[in-house]
mmCIF file of C-alpha atoms and ligand atoms in Angstrom:
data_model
loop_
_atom_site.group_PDB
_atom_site.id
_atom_site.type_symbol
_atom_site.label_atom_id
_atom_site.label_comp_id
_atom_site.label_asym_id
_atom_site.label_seq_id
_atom_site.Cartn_x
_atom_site.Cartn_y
_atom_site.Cartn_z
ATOM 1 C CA UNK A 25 0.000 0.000 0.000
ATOM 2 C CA UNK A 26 1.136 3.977 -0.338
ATOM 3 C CA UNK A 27 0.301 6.402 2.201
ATOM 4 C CA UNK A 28 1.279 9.738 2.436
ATOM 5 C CA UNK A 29 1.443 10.714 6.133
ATOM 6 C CA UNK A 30 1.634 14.235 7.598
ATOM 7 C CA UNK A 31 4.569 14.697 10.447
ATOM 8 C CA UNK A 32 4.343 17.217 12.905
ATOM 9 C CA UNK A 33 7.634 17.030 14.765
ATOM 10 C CA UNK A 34 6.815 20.040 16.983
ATOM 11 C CA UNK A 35 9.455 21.426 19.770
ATOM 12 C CA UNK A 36 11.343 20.253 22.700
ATOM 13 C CA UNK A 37 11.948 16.704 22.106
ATOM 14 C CA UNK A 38 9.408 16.206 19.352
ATOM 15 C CA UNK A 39 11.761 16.351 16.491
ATOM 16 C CA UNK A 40 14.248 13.720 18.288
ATOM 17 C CA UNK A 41 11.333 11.365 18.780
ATOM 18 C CA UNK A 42 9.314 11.354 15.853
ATOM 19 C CA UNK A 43 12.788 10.915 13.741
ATOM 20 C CA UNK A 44 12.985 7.478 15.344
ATOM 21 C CA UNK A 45 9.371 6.853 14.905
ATOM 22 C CA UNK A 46 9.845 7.432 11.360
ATOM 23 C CA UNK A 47 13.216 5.275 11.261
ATOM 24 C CA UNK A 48 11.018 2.358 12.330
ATOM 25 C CA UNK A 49 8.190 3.150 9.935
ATOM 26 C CA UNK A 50 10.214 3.319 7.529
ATOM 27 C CA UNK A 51 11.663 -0.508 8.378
ATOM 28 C CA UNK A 52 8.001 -1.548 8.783
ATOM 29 C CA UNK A 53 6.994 -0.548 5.381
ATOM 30 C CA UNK A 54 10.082 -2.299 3.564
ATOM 31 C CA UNK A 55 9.699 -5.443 4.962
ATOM 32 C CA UNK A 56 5.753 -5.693 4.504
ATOM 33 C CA UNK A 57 6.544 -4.114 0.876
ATOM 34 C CA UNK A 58 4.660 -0.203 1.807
ATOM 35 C CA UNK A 59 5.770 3.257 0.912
ATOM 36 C CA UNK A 60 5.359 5.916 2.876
ATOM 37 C CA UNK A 61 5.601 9.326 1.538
ATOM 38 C CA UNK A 62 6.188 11.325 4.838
ATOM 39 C CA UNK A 63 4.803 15.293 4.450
ATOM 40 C CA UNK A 64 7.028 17.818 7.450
ATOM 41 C CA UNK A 65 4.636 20.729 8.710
ATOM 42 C CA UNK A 66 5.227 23.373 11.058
ATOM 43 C CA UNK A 67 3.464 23.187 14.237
ATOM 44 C CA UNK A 68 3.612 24.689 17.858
ATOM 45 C CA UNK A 69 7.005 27.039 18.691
ATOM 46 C CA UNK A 70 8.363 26.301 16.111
ATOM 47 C CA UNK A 71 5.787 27.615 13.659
ATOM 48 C CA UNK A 72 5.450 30.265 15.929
ATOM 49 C CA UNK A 73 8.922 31.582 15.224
ATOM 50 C CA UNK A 74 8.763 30.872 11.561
ATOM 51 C CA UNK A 75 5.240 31.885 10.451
ATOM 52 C CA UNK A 76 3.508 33.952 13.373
ATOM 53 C CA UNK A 77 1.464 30.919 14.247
ATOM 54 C CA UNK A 78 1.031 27.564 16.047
ATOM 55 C CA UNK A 79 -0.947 26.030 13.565
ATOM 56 C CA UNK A 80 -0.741 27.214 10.229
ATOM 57 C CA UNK A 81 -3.178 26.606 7.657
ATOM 58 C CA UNK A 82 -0.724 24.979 5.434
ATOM 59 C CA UNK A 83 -0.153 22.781 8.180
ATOM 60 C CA UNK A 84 -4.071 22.124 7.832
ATOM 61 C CA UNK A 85 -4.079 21.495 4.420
ATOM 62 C CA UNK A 86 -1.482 19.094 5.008
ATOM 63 C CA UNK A 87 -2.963 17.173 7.112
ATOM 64 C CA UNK A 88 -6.255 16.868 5.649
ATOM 65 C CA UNK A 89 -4.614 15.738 2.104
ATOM 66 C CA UNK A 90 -2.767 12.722 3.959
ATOM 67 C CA UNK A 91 -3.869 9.494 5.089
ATOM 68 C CA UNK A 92 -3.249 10.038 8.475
ATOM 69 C CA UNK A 93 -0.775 12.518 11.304
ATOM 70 C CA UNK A 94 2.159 11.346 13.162
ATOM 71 C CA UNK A 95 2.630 14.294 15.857
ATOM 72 C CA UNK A 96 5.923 14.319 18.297
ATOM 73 C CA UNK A 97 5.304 17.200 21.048
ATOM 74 C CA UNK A 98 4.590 20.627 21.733
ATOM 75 C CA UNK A 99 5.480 23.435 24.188
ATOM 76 C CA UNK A 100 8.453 25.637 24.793
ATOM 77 C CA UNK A 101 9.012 27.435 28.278
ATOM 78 C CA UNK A 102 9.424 30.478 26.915
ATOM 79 C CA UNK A 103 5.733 30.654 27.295
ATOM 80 C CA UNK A 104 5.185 28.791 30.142
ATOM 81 C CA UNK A 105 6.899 31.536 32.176
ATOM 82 C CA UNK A 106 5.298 34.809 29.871
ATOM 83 C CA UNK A 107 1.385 34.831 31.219
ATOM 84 C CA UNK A 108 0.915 37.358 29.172
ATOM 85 C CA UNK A 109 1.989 35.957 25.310
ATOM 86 C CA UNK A 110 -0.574 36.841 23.043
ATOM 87 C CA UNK A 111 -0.007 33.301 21.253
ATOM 88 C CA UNK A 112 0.785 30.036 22.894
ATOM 89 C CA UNK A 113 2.248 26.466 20.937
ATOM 90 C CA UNK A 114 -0.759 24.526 22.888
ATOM 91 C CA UNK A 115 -3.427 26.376 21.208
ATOM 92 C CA UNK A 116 -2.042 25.587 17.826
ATOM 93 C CA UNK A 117 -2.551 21.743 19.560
ATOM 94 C CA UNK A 118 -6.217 22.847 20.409
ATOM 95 C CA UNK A 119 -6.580 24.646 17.186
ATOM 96 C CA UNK A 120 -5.490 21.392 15.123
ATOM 97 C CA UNK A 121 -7.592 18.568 17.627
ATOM 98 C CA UNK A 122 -10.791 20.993 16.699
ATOM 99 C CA UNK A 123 -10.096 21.843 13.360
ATOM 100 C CA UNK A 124 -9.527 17.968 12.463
ATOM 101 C CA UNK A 125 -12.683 17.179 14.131
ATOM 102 C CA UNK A 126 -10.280 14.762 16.377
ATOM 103 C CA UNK A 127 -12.831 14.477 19.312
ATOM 104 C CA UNK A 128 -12.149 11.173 20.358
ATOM 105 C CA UNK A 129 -8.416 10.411 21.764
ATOM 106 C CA UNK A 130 -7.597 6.591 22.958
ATOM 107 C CA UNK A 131 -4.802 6.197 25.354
ATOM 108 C CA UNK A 132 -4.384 2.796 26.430
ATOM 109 C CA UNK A 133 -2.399 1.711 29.586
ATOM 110 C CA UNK A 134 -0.760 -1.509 29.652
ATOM 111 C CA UNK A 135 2.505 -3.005 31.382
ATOM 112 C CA UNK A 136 5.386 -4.503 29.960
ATOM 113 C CA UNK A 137 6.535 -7.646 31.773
ATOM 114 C CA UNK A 138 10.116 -7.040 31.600
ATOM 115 C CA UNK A 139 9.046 -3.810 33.166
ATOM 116 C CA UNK A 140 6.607 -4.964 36.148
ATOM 117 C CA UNK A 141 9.393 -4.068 38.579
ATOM 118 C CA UNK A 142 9.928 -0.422 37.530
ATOM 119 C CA UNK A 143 6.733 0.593 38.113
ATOM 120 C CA UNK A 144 6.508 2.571 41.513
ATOM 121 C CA UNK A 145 3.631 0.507 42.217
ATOM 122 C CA UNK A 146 3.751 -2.727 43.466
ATOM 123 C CA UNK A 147 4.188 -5.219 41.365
ATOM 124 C CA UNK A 148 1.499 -7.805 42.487
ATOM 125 C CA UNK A 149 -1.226 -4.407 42.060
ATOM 126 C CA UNK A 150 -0.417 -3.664 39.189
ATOM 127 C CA UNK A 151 0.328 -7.137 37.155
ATOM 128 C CA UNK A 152 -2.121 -7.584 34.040
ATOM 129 C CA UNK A 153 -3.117 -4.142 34.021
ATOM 130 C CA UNK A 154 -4.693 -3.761 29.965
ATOM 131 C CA UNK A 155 -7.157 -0.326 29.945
ATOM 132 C CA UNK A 156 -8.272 2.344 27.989
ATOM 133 C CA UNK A 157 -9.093 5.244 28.411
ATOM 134 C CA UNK A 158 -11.359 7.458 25.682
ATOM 135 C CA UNK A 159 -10.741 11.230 26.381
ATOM 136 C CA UNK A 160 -12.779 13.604 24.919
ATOM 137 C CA UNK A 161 -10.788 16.051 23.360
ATOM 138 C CA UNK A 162 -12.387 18.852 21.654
ATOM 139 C CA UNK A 163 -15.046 20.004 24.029
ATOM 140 C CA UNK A 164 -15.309 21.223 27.859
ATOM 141 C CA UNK A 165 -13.070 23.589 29.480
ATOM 142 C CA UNK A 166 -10.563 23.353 26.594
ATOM 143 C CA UNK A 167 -13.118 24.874 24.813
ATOM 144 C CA UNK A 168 -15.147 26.971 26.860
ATOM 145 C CA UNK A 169 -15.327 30.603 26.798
ATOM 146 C CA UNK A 170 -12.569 31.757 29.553
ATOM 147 C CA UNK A 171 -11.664 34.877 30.329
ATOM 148 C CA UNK A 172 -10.750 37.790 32.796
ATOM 149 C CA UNK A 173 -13.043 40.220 34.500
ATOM 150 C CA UNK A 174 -12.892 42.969 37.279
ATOM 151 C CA UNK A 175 -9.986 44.251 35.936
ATOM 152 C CA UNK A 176 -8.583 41.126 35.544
ATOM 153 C CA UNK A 177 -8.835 40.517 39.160
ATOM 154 C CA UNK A 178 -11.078 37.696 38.640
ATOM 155 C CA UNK A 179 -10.881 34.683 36.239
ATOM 156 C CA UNK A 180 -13.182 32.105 34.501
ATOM 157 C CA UNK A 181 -13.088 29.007 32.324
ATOM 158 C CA UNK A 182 -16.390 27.656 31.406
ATOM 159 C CA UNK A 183 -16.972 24.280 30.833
ATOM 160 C CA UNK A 184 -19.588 23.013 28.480
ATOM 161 C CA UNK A 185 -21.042 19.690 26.902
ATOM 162 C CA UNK A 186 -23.557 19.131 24.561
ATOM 163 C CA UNK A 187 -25.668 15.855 24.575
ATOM 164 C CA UNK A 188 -24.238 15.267 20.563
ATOM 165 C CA UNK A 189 -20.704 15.182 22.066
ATOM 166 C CA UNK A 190 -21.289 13.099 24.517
ATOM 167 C CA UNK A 191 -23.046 10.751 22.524
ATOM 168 C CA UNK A 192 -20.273 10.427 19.762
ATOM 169 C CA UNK A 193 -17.848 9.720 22.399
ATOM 170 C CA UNK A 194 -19.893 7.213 24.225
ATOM 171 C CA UNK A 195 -20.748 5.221 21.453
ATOM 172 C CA UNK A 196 -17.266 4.820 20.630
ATOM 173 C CA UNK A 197 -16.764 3.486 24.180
ATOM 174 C CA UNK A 198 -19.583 0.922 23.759
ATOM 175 C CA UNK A 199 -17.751 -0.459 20.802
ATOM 176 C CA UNK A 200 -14.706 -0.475 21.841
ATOM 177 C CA UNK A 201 -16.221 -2.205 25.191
ATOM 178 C CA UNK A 202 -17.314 -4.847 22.615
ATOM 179 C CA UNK A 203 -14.446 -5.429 21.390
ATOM 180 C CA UNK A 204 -12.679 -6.123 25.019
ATOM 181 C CA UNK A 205 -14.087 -7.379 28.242
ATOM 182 C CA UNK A 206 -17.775 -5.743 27.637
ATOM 183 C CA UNK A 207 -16.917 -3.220 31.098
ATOM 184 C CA UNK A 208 -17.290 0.220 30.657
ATOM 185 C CA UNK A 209 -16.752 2.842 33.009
ATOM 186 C CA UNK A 210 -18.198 6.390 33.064
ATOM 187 C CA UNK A 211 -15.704 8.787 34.808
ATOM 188 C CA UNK A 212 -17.291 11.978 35.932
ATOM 189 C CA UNK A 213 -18.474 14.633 38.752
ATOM 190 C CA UNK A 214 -22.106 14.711 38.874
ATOM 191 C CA UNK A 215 -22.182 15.061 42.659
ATOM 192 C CA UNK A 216 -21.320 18.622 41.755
ATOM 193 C CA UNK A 217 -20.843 19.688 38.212
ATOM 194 C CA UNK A 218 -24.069 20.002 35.346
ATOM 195 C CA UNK A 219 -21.985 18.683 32.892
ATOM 196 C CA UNK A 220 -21.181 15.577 34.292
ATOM 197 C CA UNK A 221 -25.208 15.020 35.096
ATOM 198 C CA UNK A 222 -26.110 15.350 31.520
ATOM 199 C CA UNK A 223 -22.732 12.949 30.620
ATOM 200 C CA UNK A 224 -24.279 10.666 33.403
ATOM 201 C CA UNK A 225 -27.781 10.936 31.891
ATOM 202 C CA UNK A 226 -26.535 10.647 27.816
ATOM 203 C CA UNK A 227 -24.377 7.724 28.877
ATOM 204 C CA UNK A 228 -27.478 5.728 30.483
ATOM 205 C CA UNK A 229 -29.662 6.343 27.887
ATOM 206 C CA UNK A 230 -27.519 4.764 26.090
ATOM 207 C CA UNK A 231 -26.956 1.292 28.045
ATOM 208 C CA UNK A 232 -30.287 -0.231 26.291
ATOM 209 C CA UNK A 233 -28.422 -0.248 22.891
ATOM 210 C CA UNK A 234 -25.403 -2.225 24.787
ATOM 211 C CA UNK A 235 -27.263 -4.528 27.040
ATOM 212 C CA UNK A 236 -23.937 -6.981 26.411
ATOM 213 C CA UNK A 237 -21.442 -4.424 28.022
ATOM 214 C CA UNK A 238 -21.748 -3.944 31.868
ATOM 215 C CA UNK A 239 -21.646 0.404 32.920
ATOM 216 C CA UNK A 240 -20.416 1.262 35.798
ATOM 217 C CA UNK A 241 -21.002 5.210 36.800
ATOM 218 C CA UNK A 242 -17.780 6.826 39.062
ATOM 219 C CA UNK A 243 -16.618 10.139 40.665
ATOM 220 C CA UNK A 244 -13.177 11.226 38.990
ATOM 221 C CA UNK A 245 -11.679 11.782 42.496
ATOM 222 C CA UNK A 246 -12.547 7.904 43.709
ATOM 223 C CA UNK A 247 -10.930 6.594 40.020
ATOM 224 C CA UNK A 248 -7.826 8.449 40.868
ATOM 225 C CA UNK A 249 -7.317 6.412 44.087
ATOM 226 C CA UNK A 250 -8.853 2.986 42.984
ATOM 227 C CA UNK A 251 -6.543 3.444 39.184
ATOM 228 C CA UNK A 252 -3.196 3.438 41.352
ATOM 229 C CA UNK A 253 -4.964 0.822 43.963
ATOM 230 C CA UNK A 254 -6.795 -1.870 41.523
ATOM 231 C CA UNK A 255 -5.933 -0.730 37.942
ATOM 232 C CA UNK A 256 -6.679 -4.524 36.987
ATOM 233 C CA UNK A 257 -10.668 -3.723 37.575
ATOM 234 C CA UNK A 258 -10.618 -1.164 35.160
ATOM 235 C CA UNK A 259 -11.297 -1.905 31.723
ATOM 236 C CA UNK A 260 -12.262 1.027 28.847
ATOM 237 C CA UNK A 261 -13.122 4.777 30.784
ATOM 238 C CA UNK A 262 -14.801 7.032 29.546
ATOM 239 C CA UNK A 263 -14.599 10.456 30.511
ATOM 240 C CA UNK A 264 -14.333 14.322 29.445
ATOM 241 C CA UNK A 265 -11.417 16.550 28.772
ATOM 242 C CA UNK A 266 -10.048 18.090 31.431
ATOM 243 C CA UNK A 267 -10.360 14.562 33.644
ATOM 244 C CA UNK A 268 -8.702 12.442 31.133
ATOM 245 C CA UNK A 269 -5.831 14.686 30.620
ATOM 246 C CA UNK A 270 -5.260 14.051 34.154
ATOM 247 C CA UNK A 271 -5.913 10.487 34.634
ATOM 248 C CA UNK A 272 -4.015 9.473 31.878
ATOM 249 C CA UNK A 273 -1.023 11.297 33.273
ATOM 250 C CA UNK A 274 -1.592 9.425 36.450
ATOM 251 C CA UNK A 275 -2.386 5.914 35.035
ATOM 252 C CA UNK A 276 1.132 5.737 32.535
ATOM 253 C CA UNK A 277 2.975 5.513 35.593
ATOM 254 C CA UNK A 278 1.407 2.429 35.917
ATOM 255 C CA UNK A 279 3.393 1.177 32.990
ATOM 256 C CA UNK A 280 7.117 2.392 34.507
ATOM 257 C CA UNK A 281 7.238 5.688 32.476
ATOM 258 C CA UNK A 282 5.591 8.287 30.923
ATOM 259 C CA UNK A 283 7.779 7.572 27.620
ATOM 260 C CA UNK A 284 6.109 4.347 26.517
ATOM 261 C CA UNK A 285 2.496 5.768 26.165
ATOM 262 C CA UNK A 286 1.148 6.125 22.743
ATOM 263 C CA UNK A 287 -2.228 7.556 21.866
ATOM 264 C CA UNK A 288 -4.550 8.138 18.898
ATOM 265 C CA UNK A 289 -7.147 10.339 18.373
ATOM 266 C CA UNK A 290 -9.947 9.695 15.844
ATOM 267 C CA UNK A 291 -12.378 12.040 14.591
ATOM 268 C CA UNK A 292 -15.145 11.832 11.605
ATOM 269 C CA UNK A 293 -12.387 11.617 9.243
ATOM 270 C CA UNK A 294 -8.723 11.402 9.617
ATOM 271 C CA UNK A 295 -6.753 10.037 13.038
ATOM 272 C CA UNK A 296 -3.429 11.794 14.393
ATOM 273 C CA UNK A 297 -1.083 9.687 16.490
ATOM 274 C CA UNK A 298 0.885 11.277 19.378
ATOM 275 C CA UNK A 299 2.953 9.886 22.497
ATOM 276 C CA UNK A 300 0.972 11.115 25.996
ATOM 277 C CA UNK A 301 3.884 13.425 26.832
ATOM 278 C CA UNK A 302 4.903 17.040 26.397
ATOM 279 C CA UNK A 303 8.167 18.393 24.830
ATOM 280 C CA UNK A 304 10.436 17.770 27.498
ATOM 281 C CA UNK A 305 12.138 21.001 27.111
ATOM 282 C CA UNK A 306 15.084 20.214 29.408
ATOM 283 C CA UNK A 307 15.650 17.610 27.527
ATOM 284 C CA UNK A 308 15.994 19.056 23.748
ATOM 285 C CA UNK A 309 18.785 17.924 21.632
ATOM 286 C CA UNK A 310 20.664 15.761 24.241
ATOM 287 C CA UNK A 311 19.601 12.217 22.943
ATOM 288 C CA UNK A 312 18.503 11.155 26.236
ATOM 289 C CA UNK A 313 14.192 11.384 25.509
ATOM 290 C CA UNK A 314 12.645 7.939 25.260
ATOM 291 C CA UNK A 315 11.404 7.390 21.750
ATOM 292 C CA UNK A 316 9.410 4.702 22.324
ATOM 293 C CA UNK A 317 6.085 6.557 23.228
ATOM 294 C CA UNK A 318 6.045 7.873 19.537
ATOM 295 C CA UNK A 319 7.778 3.945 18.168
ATOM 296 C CA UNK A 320 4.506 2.464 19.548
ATOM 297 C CA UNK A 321 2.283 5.608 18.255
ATOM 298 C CA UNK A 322 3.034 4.927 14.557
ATOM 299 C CA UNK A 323 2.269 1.249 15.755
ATOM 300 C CA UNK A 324 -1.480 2.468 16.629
ATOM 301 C CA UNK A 325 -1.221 3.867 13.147
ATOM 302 C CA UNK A 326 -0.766 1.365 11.401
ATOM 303 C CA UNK A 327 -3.298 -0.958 13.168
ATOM 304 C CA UNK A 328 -5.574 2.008 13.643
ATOM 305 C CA UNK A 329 -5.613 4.103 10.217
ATOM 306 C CA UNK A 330 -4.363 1.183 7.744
ATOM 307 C CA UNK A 331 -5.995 -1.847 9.150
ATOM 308 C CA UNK A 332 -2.515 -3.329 9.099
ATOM 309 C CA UNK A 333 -2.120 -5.739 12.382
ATOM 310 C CA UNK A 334 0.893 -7.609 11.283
ATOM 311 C CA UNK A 335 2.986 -4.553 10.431
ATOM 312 C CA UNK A 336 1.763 -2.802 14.218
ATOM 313 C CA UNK A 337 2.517 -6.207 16.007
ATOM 314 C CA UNK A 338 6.182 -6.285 14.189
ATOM 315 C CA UNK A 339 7.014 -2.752 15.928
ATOM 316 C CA UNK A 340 5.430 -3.728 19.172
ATOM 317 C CA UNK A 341 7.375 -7.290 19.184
ATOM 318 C CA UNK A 342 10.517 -5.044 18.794
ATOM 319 C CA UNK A 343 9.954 -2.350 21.468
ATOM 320 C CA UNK A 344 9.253 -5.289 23.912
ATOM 321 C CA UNK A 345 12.651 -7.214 22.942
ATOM 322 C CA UNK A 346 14.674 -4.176 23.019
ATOM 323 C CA UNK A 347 12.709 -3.626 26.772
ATOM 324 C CA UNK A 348 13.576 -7.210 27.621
ATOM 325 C CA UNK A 349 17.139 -6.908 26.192
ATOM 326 C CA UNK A 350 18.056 -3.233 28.191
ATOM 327 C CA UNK A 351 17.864 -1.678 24.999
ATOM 328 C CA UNK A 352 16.554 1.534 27.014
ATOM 329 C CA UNK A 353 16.836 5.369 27.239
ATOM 330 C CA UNK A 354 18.156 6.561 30.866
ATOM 331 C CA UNK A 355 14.594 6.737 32.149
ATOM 332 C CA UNK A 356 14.601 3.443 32.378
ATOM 333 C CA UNK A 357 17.946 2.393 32.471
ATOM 334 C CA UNK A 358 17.518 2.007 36.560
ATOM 335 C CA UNK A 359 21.253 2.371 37.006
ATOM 336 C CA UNK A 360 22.487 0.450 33.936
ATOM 337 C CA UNK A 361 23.326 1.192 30.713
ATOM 338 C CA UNK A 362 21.191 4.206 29.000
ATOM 339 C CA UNK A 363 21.216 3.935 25.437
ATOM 340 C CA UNK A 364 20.682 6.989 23.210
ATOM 341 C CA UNK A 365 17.533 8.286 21.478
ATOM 342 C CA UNK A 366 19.033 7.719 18.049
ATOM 343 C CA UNK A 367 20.502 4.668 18.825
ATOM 344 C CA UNK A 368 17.261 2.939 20.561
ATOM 345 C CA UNK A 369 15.638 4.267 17.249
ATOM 346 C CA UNK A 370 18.363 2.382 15.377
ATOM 347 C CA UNK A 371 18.171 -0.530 17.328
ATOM 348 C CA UNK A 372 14.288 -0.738 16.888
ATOM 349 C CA UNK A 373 14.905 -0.466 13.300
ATOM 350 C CA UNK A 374 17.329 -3.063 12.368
ATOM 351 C CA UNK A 375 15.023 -5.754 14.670
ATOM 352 C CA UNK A 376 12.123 -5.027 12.531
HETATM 353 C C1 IPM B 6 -1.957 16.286 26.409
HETATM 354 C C2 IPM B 6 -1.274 17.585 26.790
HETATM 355 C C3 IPM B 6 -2.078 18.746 26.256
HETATM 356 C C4 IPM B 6 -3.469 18.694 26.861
HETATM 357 C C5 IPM B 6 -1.439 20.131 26.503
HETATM 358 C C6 IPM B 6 -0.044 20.207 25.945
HETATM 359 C C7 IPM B 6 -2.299 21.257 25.957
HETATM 360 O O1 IPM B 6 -1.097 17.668 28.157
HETATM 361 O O2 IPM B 6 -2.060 16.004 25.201
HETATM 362 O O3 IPM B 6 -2.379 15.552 27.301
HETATM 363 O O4 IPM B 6 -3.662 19.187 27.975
HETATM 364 O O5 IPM B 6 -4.362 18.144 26.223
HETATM 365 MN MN1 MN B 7 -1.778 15.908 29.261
#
């Protein structure tokens, strides 16, 4: 098969990353006889500097005419520490997830059994541990109006649902519930917050559709103690923005680091593949980020946009070797040897 696919390196460690990402692509395709034609596009900082703007609209039109996005990260500090920039590399992020209609974003947790004893968790907790979550990622407080009033003495963010957004997500957390173990958990807040009442009430309205798939209904703060207590009863989640930004955080240390979760988000149309964390700014240009976040997000590709299982299991077969053999970046080297970005990239590669 051809596919042209749309790479948005992005800042910080993004470029480093996605390079490898591509490097094992790129191995993927010749063995299984693909071609790839990969398309570069500005995005974040470093469209900022060249262009004015986060997210261009020839970075749009890029992405639109491929066949799917492989993103690395974005953020500089330079406007972490300015309040008061007038334009920020995240909302070229937000700009993209809503302009690509990408409202659905899968981050799966699993754990590596060469890796069980890394974890900061004990290993007998967190053993077997396969979830999901589904984030919804182009509504809520993201998206809400925010702003500044009483001279800018006081602040809002406003967060809002419609019953059409929650339904779109939900449905694709029935299915996917299908799929798996049939248990499906609805994360929210409607002890206190409207939203979470009508995601409560869409989501049950629902279960009559589903009668296969058992729904259980939970307050965000109890799921962030029982995820680090009893990940293993957790299955696919469900849950809004803001929430699943922060659970997912908390649930890939479940997995021994933050640099080995890969996510996906779908929309109506095209899907964009990113690892779960930022641009590592401290980190930029020293060969020391973990690539395979972004290794196992081109996996999801290729099992998620191109239907193509074989090719996805090859780059997930490797990653685990290379995990089993040491073949690891210094976060989780654990006092051995720390291989390079580049040269776990390389390694990856060549045991394709
Ligand atoms: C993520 C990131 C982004 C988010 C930031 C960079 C805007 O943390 O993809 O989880 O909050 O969605
Ligand atoms: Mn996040």
């Amino acid at each position: 098969m051809k596919f042209n696919i749309a790479l948005l390196a992005g800042d910080g460690i993004g470029p480093e990353v996605i390079e490898q990402a591509v490097k094992v692509s790129d191995a993927v395709a010749a063995k299984f006889g693909h071609e790839i034609t990969w398309k570069p596009a500005l995005t974040g900082a470093a469209a900022i500097d060249a262009v004015g703007e986060p997210y261009p609209d020839e970075t749009h039109d890029i992405c639109i005419a491929s066949d799917a996005v492989l993103f690395g990260a974005i953020g500089h500090p330079r406007f972490d520490n300015d309040p008061s920039a007038k334009v920020r590399p995240e909302q070229g992020l937000l700009k993209m997830r809503k302009k690509l209609g990408l409202f659905a974003n899968v981050r799966p947790t699993f754990t590596f059994p060469s890796l069980l004893d890394k974890s900061p968790l004990k290993k007998e907790r967190i053993e077997g541990t396969d979830l999901v979550f589904l984030r919804e990622l182009t509504g809520g407080i993201y998206f809400g109006e925010k702003g500044r009033r009483d001279g800018g003495e006081t602040a809002f963010d406003n967060c809002v649902y419609t019953r059409v957004e929650v339904q779109r997500l939900a449905k694709k957390g029935f299915e996917l519930a299908m799929t798996r173990s049939k248990k499906l958990c609805c994360v929210d807040k409607a002890n206190v917050m409207e939203t979470s009442r009508l995601w409560r009430e869409t989501v049950q309205a629902m279960e009559k559709e589903y009668p296969e798939v058992v729904v259980s209904y939970e307050f965000v703060d109890a799921v962030a103690m029982r995820l680090v207590q009893w990940p293993n009863s957790y299955d696919v989640l469900i849950t809004e923005n803001l929430f699943g930004d922060i659970l997912t955080d908390e649930a890939s240390v479940i997995s021994g680091s933050m640099g080995l979760m890969p996510s996906a988000s779908m929309g109506t149309d095209i899907a964009l593949f990113e690892p779960i964390h930022g641009s590592y700014p401290q980190a930029t240009g020293l060969n020391i980020a973990n690539p395979m976040a972004t290794v196992l997000s081109a996996a999801m590709m290729f099992e998620t946009a191109f239907n193509l299982h074989e090719e996805g299991k090859a780059i997930r077969d490797a990653v685990n070797k290379a995990l089993a053999e040491g073949i690891v970046t210094e976060d989780l080297a654990d006092g051995g040897k720390a291989y390079g970005t580049k040269e776990v990239g390389d390694w990856l590669a060549a045991n394709i």
